[in-house]
Coordinates of C-alpha atoms and ligand atoms in Angstrom, one line a residue:
M1 CA 0.0 0.0 0.0
H2 CA 2.7 2.3 1.1
S3 CA 4.6 1.9 -2.1
R4 CA 1.3 2.2 -4.1
A5 CA 0.6 5.5 -2.4
V6 CA 4.0 6.7 -3.1
V7 CA 3.6 5.8 -6.7
A8 CA 0.2 7.5 -6.8
S9 CA 1.4 10.6 -5.2
F10 CA 4.5 10.6 -7.5
R11 CA 2.1 10.2 -10.5
S12 CA 0.1 13.2 -9.4
F13 CA 3.3 15.1 -8.9
V14 CA 4.4 14.3 -12.5
I15 CA 1.0 15.3 -13.8
A16 CA 1.0 18.5 -11.8
V17 CA 4.5 19.3 -13.1
L18 CA 3.5 18.5 -16.7
L19 CA 0.3 20.7 -16.5
A20 CA 2.4 23.5 -14.8
A21 CA 4.9 23.2 -17.7
V22 CA 2.2 23.4 -20.2
S23 CA 0.5 26.3 -18.7
V24 CA 3.8 28.2 -18.4
L25 CA 4.5 27.6 -21.9
I26 CA 1.0 28.5 -23.2
S27 CA 0.9 31.5 -21.1
A28 CA 4.4 32.5 -22.6
C29 CA 2.6 32.1 -26.0
G30 CA -0.6 33.8 -25.1
S31 CA -3.5 32.6 -27.0
D32 CA -1.9 33.1 -30.4
V33 CA -0.5 31.0 -33.1
H34 CA 2.4 29.4 -31.3
S35 CA 0.3 27.2 -28.9
L36 CA 2.0 24.0 -28.1
G37 CA 1.1 21.0 -29.9
A38 CA -0.6 22.8 -32.7
T39 CA 0.8 23.7 -36.0
S40 CA 1.0 27.4 -36.6
N41 CA -2.2 29.1 -37.9
G42 CA -1.3 32.8 -38.2
T43 CA -2.3 34.8 -41.2
P44 CA 0.2 33.8 -43.9
D45 CA 2.9 36.3 -44.7
Q46 CA 3.0 37.3 -48.2
G47 CA 6.8 37.9 -48.2
V48 CA 8.6 39.9 -50.9
A49 CA 8.2 39.3 -54.7
V50 CA 9.6 35.9 -55.5
S51 CA 12.4 35.4 -58.1
Q52 CA 12.0 33.4 -61.2
V53 CA 14.9 31.0 -62.0
R54 CA 16.6 32.1 -65.2
F55 CA 18.6 28.9 -65.8
M56 CA 17.5 25.6 -64.1
T57 CA 20.7 23.6 -64.8
P58 CA 24.4 24.5 -65.0
P59 CA 25.6 25.8 -68.3
M60 CA 27.7 23.6 -70.7
G61 CA 29.9 24.9 -73.2
W62 CA 33.6 25.8 -74.1
N63 CA 35.9 28.7 -73.0
S64 CA 39.0 29.8 -74.8
W65 CA 41.1 30.7 -71.8
N66 CA 42.7 27.4 -70.6
T67 CA 44.1 26.5 -73.9
F68 CA 44.5 29.7 -75.8
A69 CA 44.7 32.5 -73.1
C70 CA 45.5 35.6 -75.1
K71 CA 46.2 33.8 -78.4
D72 CA 42.5 33.4 -79.2
T73 CA 41.4 34.6 -82.6
E74 CA 38.3 34.7 -84.7
A75 CA 39.6 31.9 -86.8
I76 CA 40.3 29.6 -83.8
V77 CA 36.9 30.3 -82.4
K78 CA 35.1 29.5 -85.6
S79 CA 36.9 26.2 -86.0
I80 CA 36.1 25.3 -82.3
A81 CA 32.4 26.0 -83.0
D82 CA 32.6 23.8 -86.2
A83 CA 34.2 21.0 -84.0
I84 CA 31.6 21.3 -81.2
A85 CA 28.7 21.3 -83.7
S86 CA 30.1 18.2 -85.4
N87 CA 32.0 16.0 -83.0
G88 CA 29.2 15.0 -80.8
M89 CA 29.7 17.7 -78.1
A90 CA 26.7 19.8 -79.1
A91 CA 24.5 16.7 -79.2
A92 CA 25.9 15.9 -75.7
G93 CA 24.7 19.3 -74.4
Y94 CA 27.6 21.8 -74.9
Q95 CA 26.0 25.0 -76.1
Y96 CA 28.1 28.1 -75.3
V97 CA 31.2 28.9 -77.2
T98 CA 32.8 31.6 -75.0
V99 CA 35.6 34.0 -76.0
D100 CA 37.5 34.9 -72.9
D101 CA 39.9 37.7 -72.3
C102 CA 42.0 39.6 -75.0
W103 CA 39.4 40.2 -77.6
V104 CA 38.9 43.9 -76.8
G105 CA 40.4 46.5 -79.1
G106 CA 39.3 49.4 -77.1
R107 CA 36.4 51.6 -76.3
D108 CA 35.1 54.0 -79.0
A109 CA 35.5 57.6 -77.9
T110 CA 32.4 58.7 -79.9
T111 CA 29.9 55.9 -79.2
G112 CA 31.3 54.7 -75.8
Q113 CA 31.0 51.2 -77.0
L114 CA 33.6 48.4 -76.8
Y115 CA 35.0 47.2 -80.2
A116 CA 37.1 44.0 -81.0
N117 CA 40.8 43.8 -81.7
A118 CA 40.9 44.4 -85.4
T119 CA 43.9 42.1 -85.9
T120 CA 42.7 39.1 -84.1
F121 CA 38.9 39.4 -84.5
P122 CA 38.8 41.4 -87.8
D123 CA 35.0 40.7 -88.6
G124 CA 34.1 41.8 -85.1
M125 CA 31.9 40.2 -82.5
A126 CA 28.5 40.4 -84.1
A127 CA 29.8 38.5 -87.1
L128 CA 31.5 35.9 -84.8
A129 CA 28.2 35.5 -82.7
A130 CA 26.3 35.1 -85.9
Y131 CA 28.7 32.4 -87.1
V132 CA 28.4 30.5 -83.8
H133 CA 24.6 30.8 -83.9
S134 CA 24.6 29.4 -87.4
K135 CA 26.2 26.3 -86.0
G136 CA 23.3 25.9 -83.6
L137 CA 25.4 27.0 -80.7
K138 CA 25.3 30.1 -78.3
F139 CA 27.8 32.8 -78.0
G140 CA 29.6 33.8 -74.8
L141 CA 31.9 36.9 -74.3
Y142 CA 34.2 38.1 -71.5
T143 CA 34.3 41.5 -69.9
S144 CA 35.7 42.7 -66.6
A145 CA 34.3 44.7 -63.7
G146 CA 37.4 47.0 -63.6
T147 CA 38.7 49.6 -65.9
N148 CA 40.8 46.9 -67.5
T149 CA 40.6 43.3 -68.2
C150 CA 42.7 40.7 -66.2
A151 CA 45.1 40.2 -69.1
G152 CA 45.4 43.9 -69.5
L153 CA 46.6 44.0 -65.9
S154 CA 48.6 41.0 -65.4
H155 CA 49.1 37.3 -66.4
G156 CA 52.2 38.0 -68.5
T157 CA 50.2 36.6 -71.3
R158 CA 49.4 39.9 -73.0
P159 CA 50.8 39.9 -76.5
A160 CA 52.8 42.9 -77.6
T161 CA 50.0 43.9 -79.9
Y162 CA 47.5 44.0 -77.1
P163 CA 47.6 47.4 -75.6
Q164 CA 47.6 47.9 -71.8
G165 CA 45.2 50.2 -70.2
V166 CA 42.9 50.5 -73.3
G167 CA 40.0 51.1 -71.0
A168 CA 38.6 47.8 -71.8
G169 CA 36.9 46.9 -68.7
S170 CA 33.1 47.6 -68.1
L171 CA 33.3 49.5 -64.8
G172 CA 31.1 52.5 -65.1
H173 CA 29.9 51.3 -68.6
E174 CA 27.8 48.3 -67.4
A175 CA 24.6 49.5 -69.1
V176 CA 26.2 50.4 -72.5
D177 CA 28.3 47.2 -72.5
A178 CA 25.3 45.0 -71.7
Q179 CA 23.5 46.6 -74.6
T180 CA 26.4 46.2 -77.0
F181 CA 26.6 42.5 -76.0
A182 CA 22.9 42.2 -76.5
N183 CA 23.2 43.9 -79.9
W184 CA 25.9 41.6 -80.9
G185 CA 23.9 38.5 -79.9
V186 CA 25.8 37.5 -76.8
D187 CA 24.0 34.7 -74.9
Y188 CA 26.5 34.3 -72.0
M189 CA 28.6 37.0 -70.2
K190 CA 31.7 36.0 -68.2
F191 CA 32.2 38.9 -65.9
D192 CA 35.5 38.9 -64.3
Y193 CA 36.6 41.0 -61.2
C194 CA 40.1 41.9 -62.0
G195 CA 40.7 45.0 -59.9
G196 CA 37.2 46.0 -60.4
N197 CA 34.5 47.4 -58.2
L198 CA 31.7 45.5 -56.4
S199 CA 29.2 48.0 -57.8
A200 CA 29.9 46.7 -61.3
F201 CA 28.2 43.3 -60.5
P202 CA 24.6 44.3 -59.8
A203 CA 24.9 47.2 -62.2
M204 CA 25.7 44.7 -65.0
R205 CA 22.7 42.6 -63.9
A206 CA 20.5 45.6 -64.2
G207 CA 22.1 46.5 -67.5
I208 CA 21.5 43.0 -68.8
D209 CA 17.9 43.0 -67.7
A210 CA 17.3 46.3 -69.3
T211 CA 18.3 44.9 -72.7
G212 CA 15.5 42.4 -72.5
R213 CA 17.9 39.7 -73.8
Q214 CA 18.3 36.5 -72.0
M215 CA 22.0 36.3 -71.2
F216 CA 23.6 33.9 -68.6
L217 CA 25.6 36.0 -66.1
S218 CA 28.7 34.1 -64.9
I219 CA 30.8 36.1 -62.5
N220 CA 34.2 35.7 -61.1
P221 CA 35.1 37.5 -57.9
Y222 CA 38.5 35.8 -57.6
S223 CA 40.5 37.0 -60.6
A224 CA 44.2 37.4 -60.8
N225 CA 44.7 36.4 -57.0
Q226 CA 42.4 39.4 -56.0
T227 CA 39.5 38.4 -53.9
L228 CA 36.5 40.6 -54.2
V229 CA 34.5 39.0 -51.5
T230 CA 35.5 37.2 -48.4
N231 CA 32.7 34.8 -48.9
F232 CA 32.0 34.4 -52.6
A233 CA 28.2 34.7 -52.2
S234 CA 28.0 37.5 -49.7
D235 CA 30.5 40.2 -48.9
G236 CA 28.3 41.6 -46.3
T237 CA 26.5 44.0 -48.6
L238 CA 25.5 41.9 -51.6
Y239 CA 23.6 38.6 -51.8
V240 CA 25.2 37.3 -54.9
P241 CA 22.6 34.7 -55.9
A242 CA 20.0 37.3 -56.3
W243 CA 21.7 38.7 -59.4
A244 CA 24.4 36.3 -60.8
D245 CA 23.5 32.9 -62.4
M246 CA 26.9 31.3 -61.4
S247 CA 30.0 32.5 -59.5
R248 CA 33.4 31.2 -59.4
V249 CA 34.4 29.8 -56.0
S250 CA 38.3 29.7 -56.5
Q251 CA 41.3 31.1 -58.0
D252 CA 42.2 29.9 -61.5
I253 CA 42.3 26.2 -62.1
S254 CA 45.4 24.4 -63.5
A255 CA 45.7 21.0 -65.1
K256 CA 46.9 19.4 -61.8
F257 CA 45.0 17.1 -59.7
T258 CA 45.9 19.1 -56.5
S259 CA 44.2 22.0 -58.2
V260 CA 41.2 19.8 -58.9
T261 CA 40.9 18.6 -55.2
S262 CA 41.4 22.0 -53.7
I263 CA 38.6 23.4 -55.7
I264 CA 36.3 20.4 -54.8
D265 CA 37.0 21.3 -51.2
I266 CA 36.2 25.0 -51.6
S267 CA 33.0 24.3 -53.6
A268 CA 32.0 21.9 -50.9
A269 CA 32.4 24.5 -48.2
D270 CA 30.1 26.7 -50.3
A271 CA 27.4 24.3 -51.0
A272 CA 24.8 25.9 -48.8
W273 CA 25.0 29.2 -50.8
A274 CA 23.8 27.5 -54.1
V275 CA 20.1 27.9 -54.6
P276 CA 18.0 27.0 -57.6
G277 CA 19.3 29.0 -60.6
Y278 CA 22.5 29.8 -58.9
F279 CA 25.5 27.6 -59.3
N280 CA 28.9 27.3 -57.7
D281 CA 31.4 27.6 -60.6
M282 CA 34.5 25.4 -60.2
D283 CA 36.1 27.0 -63.2
M284 CA 36.6 25.8 -66.8
L285 CA 37.5 22.2 -67.3
E286 CA 41.1 21.0 -67.7
V287 CA 40.0 17.6 -69.2
G288 CA 42.3 16.9 -72.0
N289 CA 44.9 19.3 -70.9
G290 CA 47.6 16.9 -69.5
M291 CA 46.3 15.1 -66.5
T292 CA 46.0 11.3 -66.6
Q293 CA 42.7 9.8 -67.9
D294 CA 41.8 8.7 -64.4
Q295 CA 42.3 12.2 -63.1
D296 CA 40.4 13.8 -66.0
T297 CA 37.6 11.3 -65.2
A298 CA 37.6 12.2 -61.4
H299 CA 37.6 15.9 -62.3
F300 CA 34.8 15.6 -64.8
I301 CA 32.7 13.5 -62.5
M302 CA 33.2 15.9 -59.5
W303 CA 32.3 18.9 -61.6
A304 CA 29.1 17.1 -62.7
M305 CA 28.3 16.0 -59.1
M306 CA 28.8 19.5 -57.7
A307 CA 26.6 21.1 -60.3
S308 CA 29.4 23.3 -61.6
G309 CA 29.2 24.8 -65.0
L310 CA 30.8 22.4 -67.5
N311 CA 32.9 24.6 -69.8
A312 CA 35.4 22.5 -71.6
G313 CA 38.8 24.3 -71.7
N314 CA 40.8 22.0 -74.1
D315 CA 41.4 22.2 -77.8
V316 CA 38.3 20.3 -78.8
R317 CA 39.4 20.2 -82.5
S318 CA 42.2 17.8 -81.8
Q319 CA 41.2 16.0 -78.6
S320 CA 42.0 12.3 -78.2
A321 CA 39.3 9.7 -78.5
A322 CA 39.4 9.1 -74.7
T323 CA 38.9 12.9 -74.0
Q324 CA 36.1 13.1 -76.5
A325 CA 34.4 10.1 -74.9
L326 CA 34.7 11.5 -71.4
L327 CA 33.4 14.9 -72.3
T328 CA 30.4 13.5 -74.1
N329 CA 29.7 10.8 -71.5
A330 CA 25.9 10.8 -71.3
G331 CA 25.7 9.2 -67.8
I332 CA 28.1 11.7 -66.2
I333 CA 26.4 14.6 -67.9
S334 CA 23.0 13.5 -66.8
V335 CA 24.1 14.1 -63.2
N336 CA 25.2 17.5 -64.0
Q337 CA 22.0 18.4 -65.9
D338 CA 19.5 16.6 -63.5
K339 CA 16.6 18.8 -63.1
L340 CA 16.7 18.8 -59.2
A341 CA 20.1 20.5 -59.7
L342 CA 21.5 19.9 -56.3
Q343 CA 25.1 20.2 -55.5
A344 CA 26.7 16.9 -54.2
V345 CA 27.8 16.8 -50.6
L346 CA 30.3 14.7 -48.8
D347 CA 28.8 11.6 -47.3
S348 CA 31.8 9.9 -45.6
A349 CA 35.5 9.6 -45.9
D350 CA 38.1 7.3 -44.5
S351 CA 40.3 8.6 -41.6
S352 CA 43.0 9.8 -44.0
G353 CA 40.3 11.9 -45.9
S354 CA 41.5 10.5 -49.2
L355 CA 38.9 7.9 -49.9
Q356 CA 35.6 9.8 -50.1
V357 CA 31.9 9.2 -50.8
W358 CA 30.0 12.1 -52.3
T359 CA 26.3 12.1 -53.0
K360 CA 23.3 13.9 -54.2
P361 CA 19.7 13.1 -54.8
L362 CA 18.5 13.2 -58.4
A363 CA 15.1 14.4 -59.5
T364 CA 13.5 10.9 -59.7
T365 CA 12.4 9.7 -56.2
G366 CA 14.6 7.0 -54.7
T367 CA 17.7 8.0 -56.9
R368 CA 21.0 9.0 -55.7
A369 CA 24.2 9.9 -57.7
V370 CA 27.2 8.7 -55.7
A371 CA 30.9 9.5 -56.6
L372 CA 33.5 7.2 -55.0
L373 CA 36.5 9.6 -55.1
N374 CA 40.0 8.3 -54.5
R375 CA 42.4 11.2 -53.8
G376 CA 45.2 8.9 -52.8
S377 CA 48.2 7.5 -54.8
S378 CA 47.2 3.9 -54.9
A379 CA 44.0 2.0 -56.1
A380 CA 41.6 1.4 -53.2
S381 CA 38.1 0.0 -52.3
I382 CA 35.5 2.5 -51.4
T383 CA 32.2 1.6 -49.8
V384 CA 28.9 3.5 -50.0
T385 CA 26.4 2.5 -47.3
L386 CA 22.6 2.9 -48.1
A387 CA 21.7 3.8 -44.6
N388 CA 24.1 6.8 -44.7
L389 CA 22.4 8.0 -47.8
G390 CA 18.9 7.7 -46.1
L391 CA 18.0 5.3 -48.8
T392 CA 16.2 2.0 -48.1
G393 CA 17.4 -1.0 -50.1
P394 CA 17.3 -3.1 -52.2
A395 CA 18.7 -0.5 -54.5
Q396 CA 19.7 -1.1 -58.1
A397 CA 23.2 0.1 -58.8
V398 CA 24.6 1.1 -62.1
N399 CA 28.0 2.6 -63.1
L400 CA 26.9 5.6 -64.7
A401 CA 30.1 6.3 -66.7
T402 CA 30.1 2.8 -68.4
G403 CA 26.4 1.9 -68.2
T404 CA 27.3 -1.4 -66.5
S405 CA 24.8 -2.7 -64.0
L406 CA 26.3 -3.4 -60.6
G407 CA 23.3 -5.4 -59.4
A408 CA 21.1 -5.0 -56.4
V409 CA 22.4 -3.5 -53.1
T410 CA 20.9 -4.4 -49.8
Q411 CA 23.2 -2.5 -47.5
S412 CA 26.4 -1.3 -49.1
L413 CA 28.3 -1.3 -52.3
T414 CA 32.1 -1.4 -52.6
Q415 CA 34.1 -0.6 -55.7
T416 CA 37.7 -0.5 -56.5
V417 CA 38.7 3.0 -57.5
P418 CA 42.0 3.9 -59.2
A419 CA 44.5 6.2 -57.7
T420 CA 43.5 9.9 -58.2
G421 CA 40.3 8.6 -59.9
A422 CA 36.6 8.3 -59.3
V423 CA 33.7 5.9 -60.0
L424 CA 30.2 7.3 -60.5
V425 CA 27.3 5.1 -59.5
K426 CA 23.5 5.7 -59.6
L427 CA 21.5 4.0 -56.9
T428 CA 17.8 3.5 -57.2
G429 CA 16.2 2.4 -54.0
T430 CA 13.4 3.9 -51.8
D431 CA 13.5 7.4 -50.3
P432 CA 11.8 8.6 -47.1
V433 CA 8.7 10.5 -48.4
A434 CA 7.2 13.3 -46.3
K435 CA 4.0 12.6 -44.5
N436 CA 1.1 14.6 -43.2
G437 CA 1.7 16.3 -39.9
P438 CA 4.8 17.8 -38.1
L439 CA 7.8 17.9 -40.4
A440 CA 10.6 18.2 -37.7
P441 CA 10.7 14.5 -36.9
Q442 CA 10.7 13.5 -40.6
S443 CA 13.7 12.7 -42.8
W444 CA 15.0 14.9 -45.3
I445 CA 17.1 13.6 -48.3
W446 CA 19.8 16.4 -48.6
D447 CA 21.1 19.2 -46.5
A448 CA 23.8 21.7 -46.9
V449 CA 24.8 23.9 -43.9
E450 CA 27.9 26.1 -43.9
S451 CA 28.4 25.9 -40.1
G452 CA 27.2 23.5 -37.5
A453 CA 24.4 21.1 -38.3
V454 CA 20.6 21.2 -38.5
E455 CA 19.3 21.0 -35.0
V456 CA 16.0 19.0 -35.0
K457 CA 14.1 19.8 -31.8
T458 CA 11.0 17.7 -31.0
N459 CA 8.8 17.5 -27.9
P460 CA 10.3 19.6 -25.2
A461 CA 11.4 17.5 -22.2
G462 CA 8.4 17.0 -19.9
L463 CA 5.9 16.6 -22.6
P464 CA 4.6 13.3 -23.9
L465 CA 6.9 11.9 -26.6
A466 CA 5.9 10.8 -30.0
P467 CA 6.7 7.1 -30.6
G468 CA 10.4 6.8 -31.1
G469 CA 10.9 10.5 -30.4
A470 CA 13.7 11.8 -28.3
A471 CA 13.3 14.6 -25.9
T472 CA 15.5 17.5 -27.0
A473 CA 15.8 21.3 -26.5
T474 CA 12.9 23.6 -27.4
V475 CA 12.7 25.7 -30.6
S476 CA 12.5 29.2 -29.3
L477 CA 11.7 32.0 -31.7
H478 CA 12.4 35.3 -30.0
G479 CA 11.9 33.3 -26.7
V480 CA 8.5 32.0 -27.8
P481 CA 8.6 28.1 -27.4
Y482 CA 7.4 25.8 -30.0
L483 CA 6.5 22.1 -29.9
D484 CA 9.0 21.3 -32.5
G485 CA 11.2 22.6 -35.3
M486 CA 14.6 23.0 -36.6
T487 CA 17.3 25.5 -35.8
V488 CA 20.1 26.3 -38.3
N489 CA 22.9 28.7 -38.8
A490 CA 22.5 30.4 -42.2
P491 CA 23.2 29.6 -44.8
A492 CA 21.5 26.3 -44.4
Q493 CA 19.2 24.2 -46.6
L494 CA 17.1 21.0 -46.4
V495 CA 15.4 19.1 -49.2
Y496 CA 12.4 16.8 -48.6
R497 CA 10.6 14.4 -51.1
L498 CA 7.0 15.1 -51.4
N499 CA 6.2 12.9 -54.4
G500 CA 3.1 14.9 -55.2
N501 CA 1.3 13.7 -52.0
C502 CA 1.1 17.0 -50.2
T503 CA -0.9 20.2 -50.7
T504 CA 0.3 22.7 -48.0
F505 CA 3.6 23.5 -46.2
Q506 CA 3.4 25.7 -43.2
S507 CA 5.9 27.0 -40.6
D508 CA 6.5 29.9 -38.3
I509 CA 9.8 31.7 -39.0
G510 CA 12.0 33.9 -37.0
L511 CA 15.4 34.4 -35.5
D512 CA 16.3 32.0 -32.7
A513 CA 16.7 33.2 -29.0
A514 CA 20.3 32.2 -29.6
A515 CA 20.7 35.0 -32.1
N516 CA 20.4 37.3 -28.9
G517 CA 18.2 39.8 -30.7
A518 CA 20.8 40.3 -33.4
G519 CA 21.4 38.7 -36.7
S520 CA 19.4 38.9 -40.0
V521 CA 18.3 36.2 -42.4
D522 CA 16.2 35.6 -45.6
Y523 CA 13.9 32.5 -45.6
Q524 CA 13.2 31.0 -49.0
V525 CA 10.7 28.1 -49.7
W526 CA 11.1 26.3 -53.0
A527 CA 9.3 23.3 -54.5
D528 CA 10.7 21.7 -57.7
N529 CA 13.0 24.6 -58.0
V530 CA 10.2 27.1 -58.2
M531 CA 10.3 29.8 -55.5
L532 CA 7.1 29.8 -53.4
Y533 CA 8.1 32.3 -50.7
D534 CA 10.8 34.7 -50.0
S535 CA 10.7 36.4 -46.6
G536 CA 12.9 39.3 -47.4
T537 CA 15.0 40.4 -44.5
I538 CA 14.1 39.0 -41.1
T539 CA 15.9 40.6 -38.2
G540 CA 15.7 40.0 -34.5
A541 CA 13.1 42.8 -34.3
T542 CA 10.8 41.3 -36.9
A543 CA 7.7 39.8 -35.5
I544 CA 7.4 36.1 -35.9
K545 CA 5.9 35.2 -39.3
T546 CA 3.9 32.3 -40.6
V547 CA 4.7 30.9 -44.0
R548 CA 1.9 28.9 -45.7
V549 CA 2.3 27.9 -49.3
S550 CA 0.7 25.4 -51.6
V551 CA 2.8 22.5 -52.6
A552 CA 0.1 20.7 -54.5
G553 CA 1.6 18.3 -57.0
R554 CA 5.2 19.1 -56.1
Q555 CA 7.8 16.4 -55.9
T556 CA 10.3 18.2 -53.7
L557 CA 10.3 20.8 -51.0
R558 CA 13.4 22.9 -50.3
L559 CA 13.7 25.0 -47.2
V560 CA 16.5 27.7 -47.4
V561 CA 17.7 30.1 -44.7
T562 CA 20.3 32.4 -46.1
D563 CA 22.1 35.6 -45.6
A564 CA 20.3 39.0 -45.7
A565 CA 23.4 40.7 -47.2
D566 CA 25.1 41.6 -44.0
G567 CA 27.1 38.5 -43.3
V568 CA 26.1 35.6 -41.2
T569 CA 27.2 36.4 -37.7
N570 CA 24.4 35.6 -35.2
D571 CA 22.2 34.3 -38.1
V572 CA 20.7 31.5 -35.9
A573 CA 17.2 30.9 -37.3
D574 CA 14.2 28.7 -36.6
W575 CA 11.5 26.8 -38.5
G576 CA 8.8 26.6 -35.7
N577 CA 6.2 24.0 -35.9
P578 CA 6.8 23.3 -39.5
S579 CA 4.2 20.9 -41.0
L580 CA 2.7 19.4 -44.1
V581 CA -0.8 18.7 -45.1
C582 CA -0.5 15.4 -47.2
S583 CA -2.8 12.7 -48.3
S584 CA -1.1 10.1 -46.2
Ligands
GLA1 C1 41.2 35.6 -64.7 C2 40.1 34.6 -64.7 C3 40.4 33.6 -65.8 C4 40.5 34.2 -67.1 C5 41.6 35.4 -66.9 C6 41.5 36.3 -68.2 O1 42.4 35.1 -64.2 O2 40.0 33.9 -63.4 O3 39.3 32.5 -65.9 O4 39.2 34.8 -67.4 O5 41.3 36.2 -65.9 O6 42.6 37.2 -68.2

């Protein structure tokens, strides 16, 4: 009896504590939308105008710089276009033929317009663009954000005939140069920093938009060993993905495997900045420029995996059969051009860090592209484990580069990978699919976080736990506690599979209590790479907002918290009571 009385009184005590905890929490929330146990039901915020993605997949083409530097000429570019149109590259997806630096003759004092070097490009750029177009290809052209181009400043590659300081950069001439490019029929602008000014970048975007011509804007903030921004995507005043289609992440590539691996690591660190329509550019390819075939293969596979632009940088007129086969490999290219367009992230590595597994979901549910990358100097076995990928087996495996079936995988797949080489595999198994109800306890299929990890917080300690749930900390927006949610440091992103089963996504958003009233972020909700909601700048002083968007028929949901153009210090942000309405 005595013991039963103790149990009974202990039970009453626990119930009293729980009720007290609930009432404290409810009173903290008032009777508003944040009440515990419920999904948010505030009036949905309209946000700011959403952006349209200009280019859904990374650009593919060719660029003159890696092979020709300042020795590019009209005749060379025409013969390159001939080769691409006829050697299978155009059919494989290569579109843009881009003339890099050294084409400029000067700026016309009367019209204020750039003109081409009359010796090397005698017919001018409009004629060259027309020629490239006549081959069914698109035309790309370089300019710089300074008063001179990179070669005009440095590189030691400037021929004697190429004058220094000809005023060939676009700084202060963005609108007129964008219009000149549009008049010439340019489809792709490579816009290089080179001692330029930050203001030139958004000014060029505005200039291009004013022309009404669709032009891919590929920027490089890292020219000639000068770094424009401390973080390529935000220098603290600009949010680059709002106006560039692609930005370089590194200094210039060279045809060395150490250059390739260093750029892989830089791009990996920047994965959380890439949003739909904005790609991390790992620089022009060095395939066919002197590395071994295995190194070229690893290079090409990783550029494809990381959703970089694929701009060939070799002399495609005289490439070997092996280079030709690699550059046109349909399986590898399909990973780069996959319409979900995610950047691969590191899944696992051995203790030395040289045997790595990289992965990204592809658009079709249940599919993953997996690159087994051997950075070491001897051949080695590398294993990918389905559980790590969040994929349920059995999964069908295929070597994407060779098309060879690797059979059914129940738990893991091991492949021998050559030294400084890579093997690319596609796995088709079963993905976790988001269900009706709270999103926080559910599995996502991909995340990219620049610092820290996604903190999932479900069921504050003291409240009843969902089956299998673990008590964790409470999501606290501005000190208002929520039943569940996720806390991230911007920039951070999550992707879920919806598979067309859901109709509504809803969440409260705001800076976390850990931001200490400071910080500022921008929330974005995307589905199938269509932007559904953009919060605009949210600071510690912004009232909690509710996002509610239709996801009817959508296959994927992408939740993004990114910079609000002032750097990411204190940018600790929450998704509070995120939930889905789904048919099951
Ligand atoms: C910089 C760029 C290169 C190339 C040269 C041209 O170095 O990073 O890709 O455009 O300028 O001078």
